[in-house]
PDB file of C-alpha atoms in Angstrom:
ATOM      1  CA  MET A   1     100.294 230.615  31.802  1.00 76.00           C
ATOM      2  CA  PRO A   2      98.979 230.910  28.317  1.00 83.00           C
ATOM      3  CA  ARG A   3      96.635 233.764  27.469  1.00 85.00           C
ATOM      4  CA  ILE A   4      94.299 234.483  24.464  1.00 85.00           C
ATOM      5  CA  VAL A   5      94.873 237.940  22.965  1.00 79.00           C
ATOM      6  CA  GLU A   6      92.539 239.323  20.594  1.00 85.00           C
ATOM      7  CA  THR A   7      93.656 241.686  17.837  1.00 87.00           C
ATOM      8  CA  THR A   8      91.491 243.638  15.411  1.00 92.00           C
ATOM      9  CA  VAL A   9      92.938 243.406  11.925  1.00 91.00           C
ATOM     10  CA  TYR A  10      92.128 245.278   8.771  1.00 87.00           C
ATOM     11  CA  ALA A  11      92.422 245.001   4.959  1.00 94.00           C
ATOM     12  CA  ILE A  12      94.478 247.735   3.367  1.00 93.00           C
ATOM     13  CA  GLU A  13      91.533 249.514   2.099  1.00 93.00           C
ATOM     14  CA  GLU A  14      90.059 249.760   5.567  1.00 93.00           C
ATOM     15  CA  LEU A  15      93.152 251.510   7.174  1.00 93.00           C
ATOM     16  CA  SER A  16      93.621 255.209   7.523  1.00 94.00           C
ATOM     17  CA  GLU A  17      95.864 256.906   4.886  1.00 95.00           C
ATOM     18  CA  ALA A  18      98.804 257.125   7.474  1.00 96.00           C
ATOM     19  CA  ALA A  19      98.422 253.433   8.260  1.00 95.00           C
ATOM     20  CA  ARG A  20      98.071 252.457   4.666  1.00 95.00           C
ATOM     21  CA  GLU A  21     101.230 254.193   3.806  1.00 95.00           C
ATOM     22  CA  ARG A  22     103.030 252.187   6.507  1.00 96.00           C
ATOM     23  CA  ALA A  23     101.699 248.929   5.108  1.00 95.00           C
ATOM     24  CA  ARG A  24     102.877 250.127   1.695  1.00 95.00           C
ATOM     25  CA  THR A  25     106.326 250.803   3.108  1.00 94.00           C
ATOM     26  CA  TRP A  26     106.508 247.175   4.556  1.00 94.00           C
ATOM     27  CA  TYR A  27     105.580 245.985   1.031  1.00 94.00           C
ATOM     28  CA  ARG A  28     108.354 248.013  -0.615  1.00 92.00           C
ATOM     29  CA  GLU A  29     110.973 246.908   1.887  1.00 90.00           C
ATOM     30  CA  THR A  30     110.194 243.178   2.115  1.00 91.00           C
ATOM     31  CA  CYS A  31     108.121 241.889  -0.837  1.00 89.00           C
ATOM     32  CA  LEU A  32     110.320 242.688  -3.852  1.00 86.00           C
ATOM     33  CA  ASP A  33     113.037 239.838  -2.864  1.00 82.00           C
ATOM     34  CA  TYR A  34     112.224 238.050  -6.238  1.00 85.00           C
ATOM     35  CA  GLN A  35     113.466 238.545  -9.615  1.00 91.00           C
ATOM     36  CA  TRP A  36     110.896 241.081 -10.667  1.00 94.00           C
ATOM     37  CA  TYR A  37     113.114 242.332 -13.400  1.00 95.00           C
ATOM     38  CA  ASP A  38     112.952 239.024 -15.348  1.00 95.00           C
ATOM     39  CA  PHE A  39     110.414 240.307 -17.849  1.00 95.00           C
ATOM     40  CA  VAL A  40     112.428 243.427 -18.754  1.00 97.00           C
ATOM     41  CA  TYR A  41     115.579 241.189 -19.140  1.00 97.00           C
ATOM     42  CA  GLU A  42     113.770 238.894 -21.451  1.00 97.00           C
ATOM     43  CA  ASP A  43     112.570 241.887 -23.581  1.00 98.00           C
ATOM     44  CA  PHE A  44     116.147 243.069 -23.777  1.00 98.00           C
ATOM     45  CA  GLN A  45     117.361 239.729 -24.830  1.00 98.00           C
ATOM     46  CA  ALA A  46     114.879 239.752 -27.562  1.00 98.00           C
ATOM     47  CA  ILE A  47     115.888 243.283 -28.789  1.00 98.00           C
ATOM     48  CA  CYS A  48     119.599 242.621 -28.776  1.00 98.00           C
ATOM     49  CA  PRO A  49     119.854 240.226 -31.607  1.00 98.00           C
ATOM     50  CA  ILE A  50     117.602 242.501 -33.778  1.00 98.00           C
ATOM     51  CA  LEU A  51     120.217 245.346 -33.291  1.00 98.00           C
ATOM     52  CA  GLY A  52     123.062 243.070 -33.870  1.00 98.00           C
ATOM     53  CA  VAL A  53     124.249 242.681 -30.197  1.00 98.00           C
ATOM     54  CA  ALA A  54     125.142 239.019 -28.987  1.00 98.00           C
ATOM     55  CA  LEU A  55     124.978 239.134 -25.122  1.00 98.00           C
ATOM     56  CA  ARG A  56     127.779 237.200 -23.327  1.00 97.00           C
ATOM     57  CA  THR A  57     126.272 234.397 -21.151  1.00 95.00           C
ATOM     58  CA  SER A  58     127.453 232.031 -18.439  1.00 93.00           C
ATOM     59  CA  PRO A  59     125.920 228.713 -17.492  1.00 88.00           C
ATOM     60  CA  VAL A  60     124.089 228.633 -14.156  1.00 83.00           C
ATOM     61  CA  ARG A  61     123.279 225.470 -12.293  1.00 82.00           C
ATOM     62  CA  LEU A  62     119.607 224.799 -11.578  1.00 80.00           C
ATOM     63  CA  ASN A  63     118.121 223.184  -8.473  1.00 79.00           C
ATOM     64  CA  GLY A  64     116.920 220.272 -10.768  1.00 77.00           C
ATOM     65  CA  GLY A  65     120.495 219.499 -11.859  1.00 73.00           C
ATOM     66  CA  GLY A  66     120.432 221.149 -15.346  1.00 79.00           C
ATOM     67  CA  THR A  67     121.896 224.410 -16.290  1.00 84.00           C
ATOM     68  CA  ARG A  68     120.703 227.576 -18.180  1.00 84.00           C
ATOM     69  CA  GLU A  69     122.516 230.453 -19.781  1.00 86.00           C
ATOM     70  CA  ARG A  70     122.509 233.698 -17.619  1.00 91.00           C
ATOM     71  CA  PRO A  71     123.108 236.818 -19.660  1.00 94.00           C
ATOM     72  CA  HIS A  72     125.710 239.184 -18.537  1.00 96.00           C
ATOM     73  CA  LEU A  73     123.352 242.041 -17.381  1.00 97.00           C
ATOM     74  CA  TRP A  74     123.598 244.141 -14.443  1.00 96.00           C
ATOM     75  CA  PHE A  75     121.950 247.074 -12.806  1.00 95.00           C
ATOM     76  CA  ARG A  76     121.850 249.322  -9.587  1.00 92.00           C
ATOM     77  CA  GLY A  77     119.080 251.542  -8.714  1.00 82.00           C
ATOM     78  CA  PHE A  78     117.219 253.594  -8.447  1.00 86.00           C
ATOM     79  CA  ALA A  79     117.815 256.595  -6.147  1.00 79.00           C
ATOM     80  CA  SER A  80     121.628 257.117  -6.075  1.00 83.00           C
ATOM     81  CA  GLN A  81     124.056 258.973  -8.305  1.00 81.00           C
ATOM     82  CA  GLY A  82     125.847 256.431 -10.421  1.00 83.00           C
ATOM     83  CA  ASP A  83     122.990 253.986 -10.654  1.00 93.00           C
ATOM     84  CA  GLY A  84     122.431 252.447 -14.062  1.00 96.00           C
ATOM     85  CA  ALA A  85     122.540 249.340 -16.167  1.00 97.00           C
ATOM     86  CA  SER A  86     125.340 247.507 -18.195  1.00 97.00           C
ATOM     87  CA  PHE A  87     125.882 244.381 -20.316  1.00 98.00           C
ATOM     88  CA  GLU A  88     128.672 242.518 -21.956  1.00 98.00           C
ATOM     89  CA  GLY A  89     128.696 241.113 -25.520  1.00 98.00           C
ATOM     90  CA  SER A  90     129.667 241.768 -28.900  1.00 98.00           C
ATOM     91  CA  TYR A  91     128.321 243.848 -31.770  1.00 98.00           C
ATOM     92  CA  SER A  92     128.219 243.272 -35.651  1.00 98.00           C
ATOM     93  CA  HIS A  93     125.951 244.397 -38.424  1.00 98.00           C
ATOM     94  CA  ALA A  94     122.304 243.013 -38.476  1.00 98.00           C
ATOM     95  CA  ARG A  95     120.816 243.212 -41.697  1.00 97.00           C
ATOM     96  CA  GLY A  96     117.449 245.088 -41.782  1.00 97.00           C
ATOM     97  CA  ALA A  97     117.693 246.012 -38.154  1.00 98.00           C
ATOM     98  CA  ALA A  98     116.054 249.496 -38.657  1.00 97.00           C
ATOM     99  CA  GLY A  99     112.940 247.952 -40.044  1.00 98.00           C
ATOM    100  CA  ALA A 100     112.948 244.856 -37.589  1.00 98.00           C
ATOM    101  CA  ILE A 101     113.211 246.985 -34.536  1.00 98.00           C
ATOM    102  CA  ARG A 102     110.293 249.163 -35.691  1.00 98.00           C
ATOM    103  CA  ALA A 103     108.212 246.028 -36.285  1.00 98.00           C
ATOM    104  CA  TYR A 104     109.156 244.821 -32.773  1.00 98.00           C
ATOM    105  CA  ALA A 105     108.662 248.131 -31.005  1.00 98.00           C
ATOM    106  CA  PRO A 106     106.730 250.424 -33.359  1.00 98.00           C
ATOM    107  CA  LYS A 107     106.381 253.297 -30.695  1.00 98.00           C
ATOM    108  CA  ASP A 108     109.903 253.110 -29.085  1.00 98.00           C
ATOM    109  CA  THR A 109     111.688 255.944 -30.925  1.00 98.00           C
ATOM    110  CA  GLY A 110     114.791 255.477 -28.584  1.00 98.00           C
ATOM    111  CA  LEU A 111     115.288 252.032 -30.004  1.00 98.00           C
ATOM    112  CA  HIS A 112     114.673 253.326 -33.616  1.00 98.00           C
ATOM    113  CA  ARG A 113     117.431 256.034 -33.144  1.00 98.00           C
ATOM    114  CA  ILE A 114     119.850 253.398 -32.006  1.00 98.00           C
ATOM    115  CA  ALA A 115     119.160 251.146 -35.015  1.00 98.00           C
ATOM    116  CA  ASP A 116     119.429 254.163 -37.487  1.00 98.00           C
ATOM    117  CA  ALA A 117     122.700 255.330 -35.926  1.00 98.00           C
ATOM    118  CA  LEU A 118     124.137 251.926 -36.362  1.00 98.00           C
ATOM    119  CA  GLN A 119     122.911 251.370 -39.750  1.00 98.00           C
ATOM    120  CA  THR A 120     124.302 254.554 -40.979  1.00 97.00           C
ATOM    121  CA  ALA A 121     127.825 254.009 -39.478  1.00 98.00           C
ATOM    122  CA  GLN A 122     127.743 250.526 -40.984  1.00 98.00           C
ATOM    123  CA  LYS A 123     126.695 251.686 -44.393  1.00 98.00           C
ATOM    124  CA  ARG A 124     129.579 254.278 -44.446  1.00 97.00           C
ATOM    125  CA  ASN A 125     132.056 251.491 -43.576  1.00 98.00           C
ATOM    126  CA  PHE A 126     130.718 248.802 -45.955  1.00 97.00           C
ATOM    127  CA  PHE A 127     129.005 246.808 -43.046  1.00 98.00           C
ATOM    128  CA  GLN A 128     132.452 245.912 -41.662  1.00 98.00           C
ATOM    129  CA  LEU A 129     132.217 247.383 -38.139  1.00 98.00           C
ATOM    130  CA  HIS A 130     132.525 245.120 -35.109  1.00 97.00           C
ATOM    131  CA  GLY A 131     132.536 245.829 -31.484  1.00 97.00           C
ATOM    132  CA  SER A 132     133.243 244.012 -28.002  1.00 98.00           C
ATOM    133  CA  ILE A 133     131.563 245.205 -24.778  1.00 98.00           C
ATOM    134  CA  ARG A 134     133.122 244.341 -21.400  1.00 97.00           C
ATOM    135  CA  GLN A 135     132.055 245.367 -17.753  1.00 96.00           C
ATOM    136  CA  ARG A 136     134.734 246.968 -15.750  1.00 94.00           C
ATOM    137  CA  GLY A 137     134.835 247.992 -12.026  1.00 88.00           C
ATOM    138  CA  ASN A 138     132.263 247.312  -9.201  1.00 87.00           C
ATOM    139  CA  TYR A 139     129.826 249.826 -10.457  1.00 89.00           C
ATOM    140  CA  CYS A 140     127.298 249.122 -13.364  1.00 93.00           C
ATOM    141  CA  HIS A 141     126.091 251.904 -15.636  1.00 95.00           C
ATOM    142  CA  GLU A 142     126.769 252.852 -19.300  1.00 97.00           C
ATOM    143  CA  TYR A 143     130.163 254.284 -18.599  1.00 96.00           C
ATOM    144  CA  THR A 144     131.572 251.200 -16.831  1.00 96.00           C
ATOM    145  CA  MET A 145     131.332 249.346 -20.180  1.00 97.00           C
ATOM    146  CA  ALA A 146     134.714 249.214 -22.104  1.00 98.00           C
ATOM    147  CA  ILE A 147     133.676 249.217 -25.692  1.00 98.00           C
ATOM    148  CA  GLU A 148     136.210 248.590 -28.462  1.00 98.00           C
ATOM    149  CA  VAL A 149     135.352 248.988 -32.166  1.00 98.00           C
ATOM    150  CA  GLU A 150     137.119 247.568 -35.137  1.00 97.00           C
ATOM    151  CA  ARG A 151     136.622 247.493 -38.864  1.00 98.00           C
ATOM    152  CA  ASP A 152     137.086 244.154 -40.547  1.00 96.00           C
ATOM    153  CA  SER A 153     138.236 245.363 -43.941  1.00 95.00           C
ATOM    154  CA  PRO A 154     140.117 242.990 -46.183  1.00 93.00           C
ATOM    155  CA  THR A 155     142.068 246.043 -47.550  1.00 94.00           C
ATOM    156  CA  TRP A 156     142.863 247.452 -44.227  1.00 95.00           C
ATOM    157  CA  GLN A 157     140.746 250.388 -44.584  1.00 95.00           C
ATOM    158  CA  PRO A 158     140.291 252.558 -41.516  1.00 97.00           C
ATOM    159  CA  MET A 159     136.981 253.432 -40.003  1.00 97.00           C
ATOM    160  CA  THR A 160     135.325 256.598 -41.299  1.00 97.00           C
ATOM    161  CA  ASP A 161     135.547 259.684 -39.166  1.00 97.00           C
ATOM    162  CA  GLY A 162     133.029 259.378 -36.159  1.00 97.00           C
ATOM    163  CA  ALA A 163     132.291 255.797 -36.770  1.00 98.00           C
ATOM    164  CA  GLU A 164     133.880 254.616 -33.587  1.00 98.00           C
ATOM    165  CA  ASP A 165     132.126 257.237 -31.404  1.00 98.00           C
ATOM    166  CA  THR A 166     128.806 256.388 -33.000  1.00 98.00           C
ATOM    167  CA  LEU A 167     129.033 252.815 -31.992  1.00 98.00           C
ATOM    168  CA  ILE A 168     130.206 253.420 -28.649  1.00 98.00           C
ATOM    169  CA  GLU A 169     127.287 255.861 -28.012  1.00 98.00           C
ATOM    170  CA  ALA A 170     124.827 253.530 -29.398  1.00 98.00           C
ATOM    171  CA  MET A 171     125.828 250.808 -27.023  1.00 98.00           C
ATOM    172  CA  ARG A 172     125.697 253.233 -24.152  1.00 98.00           C
ATOM    173  CA  ASP A 173     122.352 254.410 -25.259  1.00 98.00           C
ATOM    174  CA  LEU A 174     121.133 250.849 -25.267  1.00 98.00           C
ATOM    175  CA  ALA A 175     122.299 250.438 -21.687  1.00 98.00           C
ATOM    176  CA  ARG A 176     120.526 253.631 -20.805  1.00 97.00           C
ATOM    177  CA  TRP A 177     117.314 252.120 -22.382  1.00 98.00           C
ATOM    178  CA  LEU A 178     117.508 248.996 -20.383  1.00 98.00           C
ATOM    179  CA  TYR A 179     117.884 251.116 -17.208  1.00 97.00           C
ATOM    180  CA  ARG A 180     114.736 253.153 -17.994  1.00 97.00           C
ATOM    181  CA  GLN A 181     112.726 250.100 -18.553  1.00 97.00           C
ATOM    182  CA  LEU A 182     113.926 248.684 -15.231  1.00 97.00           C
ATOM    183  CA  ARG A 183     113.169 251.814 -13.538  1.00 96.00           C
ATOM    184  CA  GLN A 184     109.640 252.043 -14.989  1.00 96.00           C
ATOM    185  CA  GLU A 185     108.875 248.490 -14.104  1.00 96.00           C
ATOM    186  CA  TYR A 186     110.070 249.127 -10.533  1.00 95.00           C
ATOM    187  CA  GLU A 187     108.161 252.294 -10.224  1.00 95.00           C
ATOM    188  CA  HIS A 188     105.008 250.447 -11.399  1.00 96.00           C
ATOM    189  CA  LEU A 189     105.349 247.595  -9.054  1.00 95.00           C
ATOM    190  CA  THR A 190     105.972 249.868  -5.998  1.00 94.00           C
ATOM    191  CA  SER A 191     103.211 252.317  -7.107  1.00 96.00           C
ATOM    192  CA  ASP A 192     100.445 252.942  -4.434  1.00 96.00           C
ATOM    193  CA  ALA A 193      97.833 251.482  -7.007  1.00 96.00           C
ATOM    194  CA  ALA A 194      99.904 248.311  -7.694  1.00 96.00           C
ATOM    195  CA  ILE A 195     100.771 247.564  -4.005  1.00 95.00           C
ATOM    196  CA  ASP A 196      97.143 248.037  -2.939  1.00 95.00           C
ATOM    197  CA  GLU A 197      95.852 245.568  -5.630  1.00 95.00           C
ATOM    198  CA  THR A 198      98.635 243.019  -4.915  1.00 94.00           C
ATOM    199  CA  VAL A 199      97.995 243.325  -1.110  1.00 93.00           C
ATOM    200  CA  ALA A 200      94.273 242.927  -1.555  1.00 93.00           C
ATOM    201  CA  ASP A 201      94.574 239.889  -3.921  1.00 94.00           C
ATOM    202  CA  ASN A 202      96.740 238.166  -1.245  1.00 93.00           C
ATOM    203  CA  ARG A 203      94.284 239.086   1.589  1.00 93.00           C
ATOM    204  CA  TRP A 204      97.008 240.083   3.703  1.00 94.00           C
ATOM    205  CA  SER A 205      95.847 241.782   7.112  1.00 94.00           C
ATOM    206  CA  PHE A 206      97.240 244.709   9.110  1.00 93.00           C
ATOM    207  CA  THR A 207      96.954 246.228  12.497  1.00 93.00           C
ATOM    208  CA  ALA A 208      95.228 249.609  12.910  1.00 93.00           C
ATOM    209  CA  GLY A 209      98.682 251.187  12.864  1.00 93.00           C
ATOM    210  CA  GLY A 210      99.429 249.527   9.312  1.00 94.00           C
ATOM    211  CA  GLU A 211     101.768 246.791  10.709  1.00 93.00           C
ATOM    212  CA  ARG A 212     101.586 243.474   8.799  1.00 92.00           C
ATOM    213  CA  PHE A 213      99.616 240.885  10.961  1.00 88.00           C
ATOM    214  CA  GLY A 214     100.451 237.183  10.791  1.00 76.00           C
TER     215      GLY A 214
END
């Protein structure tokens, strides 16, 4: 026959520290099943054309029947050796990139260095360098990107010494930058303070042991 069982529940700030940590573990394991990285991806998609990178995209069908272009971006993280981020696309000279990236991200010296390195290599090659970036293998990090560099010279001039290595390393640095931003966003979303605030805002309840109730 049916019974009525009463359970005392608590807000996260009312729990003991041990129970609160169990509640946070529940959140980390179950509540990041959405595309939390979209903001980082959007920022990266704004930065790429400034530097001269055109990301490769593929159409994705939407539930409403339309389509959108999905950029070829991948990442794995954040605790295993070999984790990282990668992308596919093409590269060509972007006029004024060094100044434009400083206007877009004035405090990001990592992006400034990438833009400066590309600018220097392009200037030495009369702005004729082009690159293609393709993902290879089942992992994704900066070294899973196959990067080919060419010089589009009407007189068949070869690239200057070091130009190819400079462009390849700049693209790898850009992938490393993306991974750092993703990791920072993840660490922020899964920090104790951020979790406590989100749980409190949603008014989720827990048992005295920190197990989610309801």
